[in-house]
């Protein structure tokens, strides 16, 4: 399928029409000065920065009148902006040829287009979901109203199955405009973020586009409204707060942040979901926004759940113009701080084995390969099945004590864990678990996906045979720490809770006891839990 949009005056605007895009700046200025193209409702902008957004282009046109279409050609650094009437376009070109506008510090060249009307064909009608959102936001600003100047959004992430970080949110929200500041925090058992844009158009268009969408397939649903704050006061750049306009801020302490210190007001009431993994979210999925397969059941066409967009009569196929296609890319955007391979360091050299790491990291995803480094045996590479599982492991295991030592878990530079060449001695330090029968998440939609918790003092046991007693289980776990309490589930004796003296001992016990044979056919399953005894 051609990637060229269709512009009507009897001519298709194809890449061939744009062949002069690479001309030098002097030639461009001369073109502008001579104003070779006659008046048109469509204006042509050139020399745009590569990360420009629809909202930033539309922002330039707001003082001149109503705009009816916008089209970015990011790879060419160009855009077309269509006004409702020719006079508005004429005023736009006249002013900006005398006083060239700037976007993100780059001077933009403006002239009339030789096309009289701008229409994107159905195959590209979004590319344009963000364009339509930006135009609608501009219309709201033009008409005034209480929200027309608001630049700070409050974002609540419901059904938080996978971790969401500042980097994940920035990657998503910067597709709609320049994000200046961001704060994330948990309040009322709910993950929240405050996001400040450069301008109200970007804030409005991202709200229109992203409200009620899922970051990942079937979970992490965005609920977006405006904050009561006009600006965010960010003092530190760390994993809880970020000022993208000032990279030189100190990192401070990221743990235990008081959101009120940053001006985050107490948003109370009515929040569901959150870290307790409340199910049943109704938000429409952005296809491709998800982890495993990013194609929601209805694509994006005619989504009732797409906040503010459904009433615009849009049919949105697989590729919103957000720099990278939103569809199919958010798995990368959100799950990716790179790849699925982790570097684990500060391990106990005497205790660590590939199987032990397979069991521990297998709580947060399916482990495909483990390699303990031959020359540095307190370091290991762990390859997860998916990048988001690697992120989950980092979120829950970094700095956790394993065999008494706080391990470090970070992204590896390696894309895969290499198996040793045939005949090469390895001393059992590398192991491939790709086809293991012990993966917890191999079945799509597994309940295990909804029961992922950080290491805790209490462990959940399952698959217990009827003839195994409380004393036998306590005795087995007692070898790995002090057992404080034990309780069978009243309605299902196949499951139980066991409490160790500390989360550190629970980690050791889980590594040792998960898949422990209780009978010929029953192997014990051990998980972390938020339950208490």
mmCIF file of N, CA and C in Angstrom, residues 130 155 157 162-176 182 195 197 206 209-222 224 284-296 300 306 318-339 386-389 391:
data_model
loop_
_atom_site.group_PDB
_atom_site.id
_atom_site.type_symbol
_atom_site.label_atom_id
_atom_site.label_comp_id
_atom_site.label_asym_id
_atom_site.label_seq_id
_atom_site.Cartn_x
_atom_site.Cartn_y
_atom_site.Cartn_z
ATOM 1 N N UNK A 130 -4.381 11.469 15.906
ATOM 2 C CA UNK A 130 -3.796 12.570 16.668
ATOM 3 C C UNK A 130 -4.070 13.907 16.003
ATOM 4 N N UNK A 155 -3.492 11.571 35.497
ATOM 5 C CA UNK A 155 -3.678 10.257 34.870
ATOM 6 C C UNK A 155 -3.764 9.211 35.971
ATOM 7 N N UNK A 157 -3.989 5.084 36.466
ATOM 8 C CA UNK A 157 -3.840 3.807 35.752
ATOM 9 C C UNK A 157 -4.559 2.740 36.569
ATOM 10 N N UNK A 162 0.854 -4.732 35.048
ATOM 11 C CA UNK A 162 2.284 -4.588 34.774
ATOM 12 C C UNK A 162 2.761 -3.235 35.292
ATOM 13 N N UNK A 163 4.028 -3.130 35.666
ATOM 14 C CA UNK A 163 4.511 -1.853 36.194
ATOM 15 C C UNK A 163 4.507 -0.765 35.127
ATOM 16 N N UNK A 164 4.174 0.437 35.535
ATOM 17 C CA UNK A 164 4.176 1.596 34.643
ATOM 18 C C UNK A 164 5.147 2.604 35.230
ATOM 19 N N UNK A 165 6.084 3.067 34.407
ATOM 20 C CA UNK A 165 7.133 3.970 34.876
ATOM 21 C C UNK A 165 6.992 5.328 34.202
ATOM 22 N N UNK A 166 7.788 6.290 34.677
ATOM 23 C CA UNK A 166 7.824 7.603 34.025
ATOM 24 C C UNK A 166 8.231 7.459 32.564
ATOM 25 N N UNK A 167 9.204 6.591 32.288
ATOM 26 C CA UNK A 167 9.657 6.436 30.900
ATOM 27 C C UNK A 167 8.563 5.852 30.011
ATOM 28 N N UNK A 168 7.801 4.898 30.540
ATOM 29 C CA UNK A 168 6.673 4.340 29.785
ATOM 30 C C UNK A 168 5.679 5.444 29.453
ATOM 31 N N UNK A 169 5.284 6.218 30.458
ATOM 32 C CA UNK A 169 4.283 7.271 30.243
ATOM 33 C C UNK A 169 4.817 8.352 29.310
ATOM 34 N N UNK A 170 6.089 8.716 29.470
ATOM 35 C CA UNK A 170 6.645 9.764 28.605
ATOM 36 C C UNK A 170 6.633 9.330 27.146
ATOM 37 N N UNK A 171 6.991 8.071 26.903
ATOM 38 C CA UNK A 171 7.003 7.569 25.530
ATOM 39 C C UNK A 171 5.617 7.655 24.898
ATOM 40 N N UNK A 172 4.590 7.387 25.695
ATOM 41 C CA UNK A 172 3.215 7.431 25.191
ATOM 42 C C UNK A 172 2.745 8.869 25.006
ATOM 43 N N UNK A 173 2.930 9.697 26.039
ATOM 44 C CA UNK A 173 2.320 11.029 26.033
ATOM 45 C C UNK A 173 3.087 12.032 25.187
ATOM 46 N N UNK A 174 4.387 11.803 24.942
ATOM 47 C CA UNK A 174 5.127 12.774 24.132
ATOM 48 C C UNK A 174 4.734 12.714 22.665
ATOM 49 N N UNK A 175 3.961 11.706 22.275
ATOM 50 C CA UNK A 175 3.497 11.623 20.895
ATOM 51 C C UNK A 175 2.456 12.704 20.591
ATOM 52 N N UNK A 176 1.974 13.391 21.623
ATOM 53 C CA UNK A 176 0.921 14.386 21.433
ATOM 54 C C UNK A 176 1.410 15.805 21.707
ATOM 55 N N UNK A 182 6.789 15.598 34.911
ATOM 56 C CA UNK A 182 5.942 14.457 35.257
ATOM 57 C C UNK A 182 6.249 13.999 36.685
ATOM 58 N N UNK A 195 1.022 15.072 34.622
ATOM 59 C CA UNK A 195 1.809 15.285 33.401
ATOM 60 C C UNK A 195 1.573 16.711 32.915
ATOM 61 N N UNK A 197 2.233 19.527 30.066
ATOM 62 C CA UNK A 197 2.638 19.804 28.685
ATOM 63 C C UNK A 197 3.083 21.260 28.536
ATOM 64 N N UNK A 206 -3.992 14.899 23.795
ATOM 65 C CA UNK A 206 -3.611 13.607 24.374
ATOM 66 C C UNK A 206 -4.742 13.069 25.239
ATOM 67 N N UNK A 209 -7.296 11.571 22.944
ATOM 68 C CA UNK A 209 -6.847 10.354 22.265
ATOM 69 C C UNK A 209 -6.658 9.172 23.206
ATOM 70 N N UNK A 210 -6.197 9.423 24.431
ATOM 71 C CA UNK A 210 -5.735 8.331 25.290
ATOM 72 C C UNK A 210 -6.686 7.963 26.423
ATOM 73 N N UNK A 211 -7.633 8.830 26.754
ATOM 74 C CA UNK A 211 -8.533 8.517 27.863
ATOM 75 C C UNK A 211 -9.278 7.210 27.579
ATOM 76 N N UNK A 212 -9.298 6.329 28.552
ATOM 77 C CA UNK A 212 -9.962 5.015 28.484
ATOM 78 C C UNK A 212 -9.215 3.984 27.648
ATOM 79 N N UNK A 213 -8.000 4.281 27.231
ATOM 80 C CA UNK A 213 -7.225 3.294 26.471
ATOM 81 C C UNK A 213 -6.386 2.436 27.417
ATOM 82 N N UNK A 214 -6.047 1.228 26.968
ATOM 83 C CA UNK A 214 -5.185 0.327 27.736
ATOM 84 C C UNK A 214 -3.753 0.448 27.239
ATOM 85 N N UNK A 215 -2.812 0.558 28.184
ATOM 86 C CA UNK A 215 -1.399 0.548 27.781
ATOM 87 C C UNK A 215 -1.029 -0.842 27.276
ATOM 88 N N UNK A 216 -1.427 -1.864 28.040
ATOM 89 C CA UNK A 216 -1.142 -3.242 27.672
ATOM 90 C C UNK A 216 -2.449 -3.960 27.406
ATOM 91 N N UNK A 217 -2.343 -5.076 26.734
ATOM 92 C CA UNK A 217 -3.532 -5.800 26.300
ATOM 93 C C UNK A 217 -4.425 -6.170 27.483
ATOM 94 N N UNK A 218 -5.578 -5.507 27.579
ATOM 95 C CA UNK A 218 -6.562 -5.852 28.593
ATOM 96 C C UNK A 218 -6.269 -5.342 29.987
ATOM 97 N N UNK A 219 -5.260 -4.486 30.151
ATOM 98 C CA UNK A 219 -4.960 -3.999 31.500
ATOM 99 C C UNK A 219 -4.255 -2.652 31.425
ATOM 100 N N UNK A 220 -3.961 -2.100 32.609
ATOM 101 C CA UNK A 220 -3.303 -0.792 32.714
ATOM 102 C C UNK A 220 -4.080 0.269 31.924
ATOM 103 N N UNK A 221 -5.317 0.486 32.365
ATOM 104 C CA UNK A 221 -6.240 1.380 31.663
ATOM 105 C C UNK A 221 -6.034 2.827 32.112
ATOM 106 N N UNK A 222 -5.895 3.734 31.141
ATOM 107 C CA UNK A 222 -5.667 5.146 31.425
ATOM 108 C C UNK A 222 -6.993 5.869 31.646
ATOM 109 N N UNK A 224 -8.059 9.733 32.299
ATOM 110 C CA UNK A 224 -7.383 11.035 32.213
ATOM 111 C C UNK A 224 -8.381 12.167 32.416
ATOM 112 N N UNK A 284 -11.470 0.558 25.865
ATOM 113 C CA UNK A 284 -11.068 -0.048 24.592
ATOM 114 C C UNK A 284 -9.559 -0.115 24.524
ATOM 115 N N UNK A 285 -9.022 -1.188 23.928
ATOM 116 C CA UNK A 285 -7.577 -1.309 23.819
ATOM 117 C C UNK A 285 -7.093 -0.517 22.628
ATOM 118 N N UNK A 286 -5.957 0.141 22.789
ATOM 119 C CA UNK A 286 -5.291 0.665 21.610
ATOM 120 C C UNK A 286 -4.539 -0.503 21.016
ATOM 121 N N UNK A 287 -4.892 -0.968 19.832
ATOM 122 C CA UNK A 287 -4.197 -2.113 19.274
ATOM 123 C C UNK A 287 -2.728 -1.771 19.165
ATOM 124 N N UNK A 288 -1.904 -2.727 19.583
ATOM 125 C CA UNK A 288 -0.490 -2.480 19.488
ATOM 126 C C UNK A 288 0.043 -1.801 20.699
ATOM 127 N N UNK A 289 -0.889 -1.311 21.575
ATOM 128 C CA UNK A 289 -0.406 -0.713 22.794
ATOM 129 C C UNK A 289 -0.034 -1.784 23.761
ATOM 130 N N UNK A 290 -0.356 -3.004 23.504
ATOM 131 C CA UNK A 290 -0.221 -4.005 24.517
ATOM 132 C C UNK A 290 1.020 -4.797 24.403
ATOM 133 N N UNK A 291 1.134 -5.698 25.364
ATOM 134 C CA UNK A 291 2.365 -6.393 25.491
ATOM 135 C C UNK A 291 2.423 -7.549 24.540
ATOM 136 N N UNK A 292 1.524 -8.469 24.699
ATOM 137 C CA UNK A 292 1.648 -9.698 23.956
ATOM 138 C C UNK A 292 1.203 -9.527 22.535
ATOM 139 N N UNK A 293 0.022 -9.021 22.308
ATOM 140 C CA UNK A 293 -0.413 -8.891 20.919
ATOM 141 C C UNK A 293 -1.095 -7.568 20.827
ATOM 142 N N UNK A 294 -0.803 -6.624 20.221
ATOM 143 C CA UNK A 294 -1.474 -5.396 20.341
ATOM 144 C C UNK A 294 -2.512 -5.223 19.297
ATOM 145 N N UNK A 295 -3.380 -6.115 19.132
ATOM 146 C CA UNK A 295 -4.474 -5.824 18.231
ATOM 147 C C UNK A 295 -5.736 -6.118 18.972
ATOM 148 N N UNK A 296 -6.401 -5.091 19.376
ATOM 149 C CA UNK A 296 -7.659 -5.251 20.091
ATOM 150 C C UNK A 296 -8.682 -5.860 19.183
ATOM 151 N N UNK A 300 -9.082 -0.019 15.900
ATOM 152 C CA UNK A 300 -9.472 1.237 16.506
ATOM 153 C C UNK A 300 -10.687 1.814 15.818
ATOM 154 N N UNK A 306 -13.136 5.375 23.064
ATOM 155 C CA UNK A 306 -12.038 6.312 22.844
ATOM 156 C C UNK A 306 -12.512 7.710 23.171
ATOM 157 N N UNK A 318 -4.981 0.878 11.355
ATOM 158 C CA UNK A 318 -3.844 0.472 12.173
ATOM 159 C C UNK A 318 -2.637 1.386 12.019
ATOM 160 N N UNK A 319 -2.680 2.638 12.397
ATOM 161 C CA UNK A 319 -1.441 3.384 12.322
ATOM 162 C C UNK A 319 -1.616 4.844 12.604
ATOM 163 N N UNK A 320 -1.831 5.223 13.849
ATOM 164 C CA UNK A 320 -1.970 6.627 14.166
ATOM 165 C C UNK A 320 -0.638 7.322 13.936
ATOM 166 N N UNK A 321 -0.732 8.567 13.490
ATOM 167 C CA UNK A 321 0.484 9.305 13.202
ATOM 168 C C UNK A 321 1.049 9.875 14.488
ATOM 169 N N UNK A 322 1.762 9.024 15.203
ATOM 170 C CA UNK A 322 2.345 9.473 16.457
ATOM 171 C C UNK A 322 3.842 9.189 16.439
ATOM 172 N N UNK A 323 4.456 9.444 15.312
ATOM 173 C CA UNK A 323 5.892 9.260 15.229
ATOM 174 C C UNK A 323 6.226 7.833 14.887
ATOM 175 N N UNK A 324 5.946 6.926 15.784
ATOM 176 C CA UNK A 324 5.997 5.508 15.465
ATOM 177 C C UNK A 324 4.543 5.075 15.488
ATOM 178 N N UNK A 325 4.108 4.117 14.655
ATOM 179 C CA UNK A 325 2.698 3.755 14.676
ATOM 180 C C UNK A 325 2.334 3.293 16.071
ATOM 181 N N UNK A 326 1.279 3.853 16.609
ATOM 182 C CA UNK A 326 0.919 3.486 17.967
ATOM 183 C C UNK A 326 0.564 2.024 18.007
ATOM 184 N N UNK A 327 -0.064 1.559 16.931
ATOM 185 C CA UNK A 327 -0.419 0.165 16.889
ATOM 186 C C UNK A 327 0.835 -0.668 16.748
ATOM 187 N N UNK A 328 0.884 -1.737 17.508
ATOM 188 C CA UNK A 328 1.981 -2.668 17.349
ATOM 189 C C UNK A 328 3.286 -2.172 17.894
ATOM 190 N N UNK A 329 3.331 -0.920 18.368
ATOM 191 C CA UNK A 329 4.601 -0.389 18.831
ATOM 192 C C UNK A 329 4.612 -0.182 20.328
ATOM 193 N N UNK A 330 3.454 -0.155 20.994
ATOM 194 C CA UNK A 330 3.484 0.187 22.386
ATOM 195 C C UNK A 330 4.080 -0.911 23.216
ATOM 196 N N UNK A 331 4.078 -2.118 22.702
ATOM 197 C CA UNK A 331 4.788 -3.166 23.427
ATOM 198 C C UNK A 331 6.237 -2.742 23.558
ATOM 199 N N UNK A 332 6.806 -2.254 22.432
ATOM 200 C CA UNK A 332 8.153 -1.732 22.495
ATOM 201 C C UNK A 332 8.199 -0.522 23.399
ATOM 202 N N UNK A 333 7.264 0.410 23.176
ATOM 203 C CA UNK A 333 7.309 1.673 23.894
ATOM 204 C C UNK A 333 7.226 1.446 25.387
ATOM 205 N N UNK A 334 6.258 0.631 25.786
ATOM 206 C CA UNK A 334 6.016 0.493 27.200
ATOM 207 C C UNK A 334 6.906 -0.567 27.810
ATOM 208 N N UNK A 335 7.016 -1.723 27.170
ATOM 209 C CA UNK A 335 7.804 -2.773 27.786
ATOM 210 C C UNK A 335 9.248 -2.558 27.575
ATOM 211 N N UNK A 336 9.615 -1.707 26.698
ATOM 212 C CA UNK A 336 10.984 -1.680 26.332
ATOM 213 C C UNK A 336 11.725 -0.602 27.042
ATOM 214 N N UNK A 337 12.678 -1.025 27.780
ATOM 215 C CA UNK A 337 13.783 -0.134 27.998
ATOM 216 C C UNK A 337 14.858 -0.865 27.234
ATOM 217 N N UNK A 338 14.523 -1.584 26.219
ATOM 218 C CA UNK A 338 15.492 -2.291 25.421
ATOM 219 C C UNK A 338 14.991 -3.653 25.052
ATOM 220 N N UNK A 339 15.462 -4.700 25.779
ATOM 221 C CA UNK A 339 15.131 -6.048 25.358
ATOM 222 C C UNK A 339 14.719 -6.885 26.560
ATOM 223 N N UNK A 386 9.565 -12.033 27.246
ATOM 224 C CA UNK A 386 9.073 -10.764 26.710
ATOM 225 C C UNK A 386 9.769 -9.603 27.420
ATOM 226 N N UNK A 387 9.956 -8.454 26.722
ATOM 227 C CA UNK A 387 10.572 -7.290 27.386
ATOM 228 C C UNK A 387 9.791 -6.824 28.614
ATOM 229 N N UNK A 388 8.456 -6.891 28.564
ATOM 230 C CA UNK A 388 7.703 -6.382 29.725
ATOM 231 C C UNK A 388 7.901 -7.274 30.944
ATOM 232 N N UNK A 389 8.186 -8.560 30.719
ATOM 233 C CA UNK A 389 8.472 -9.445 31.855
ATOM 234 C C UNK A 389 9.809 -9.061 32.493
ATOM 235 N N UNK A 391 10.951 -6.029 32.576
ATOM 236 C CA UNK A 391 10.652 -4.820 33.349
ATOM 237 C C UNK A 391 9.981 -5.175 34.682
#
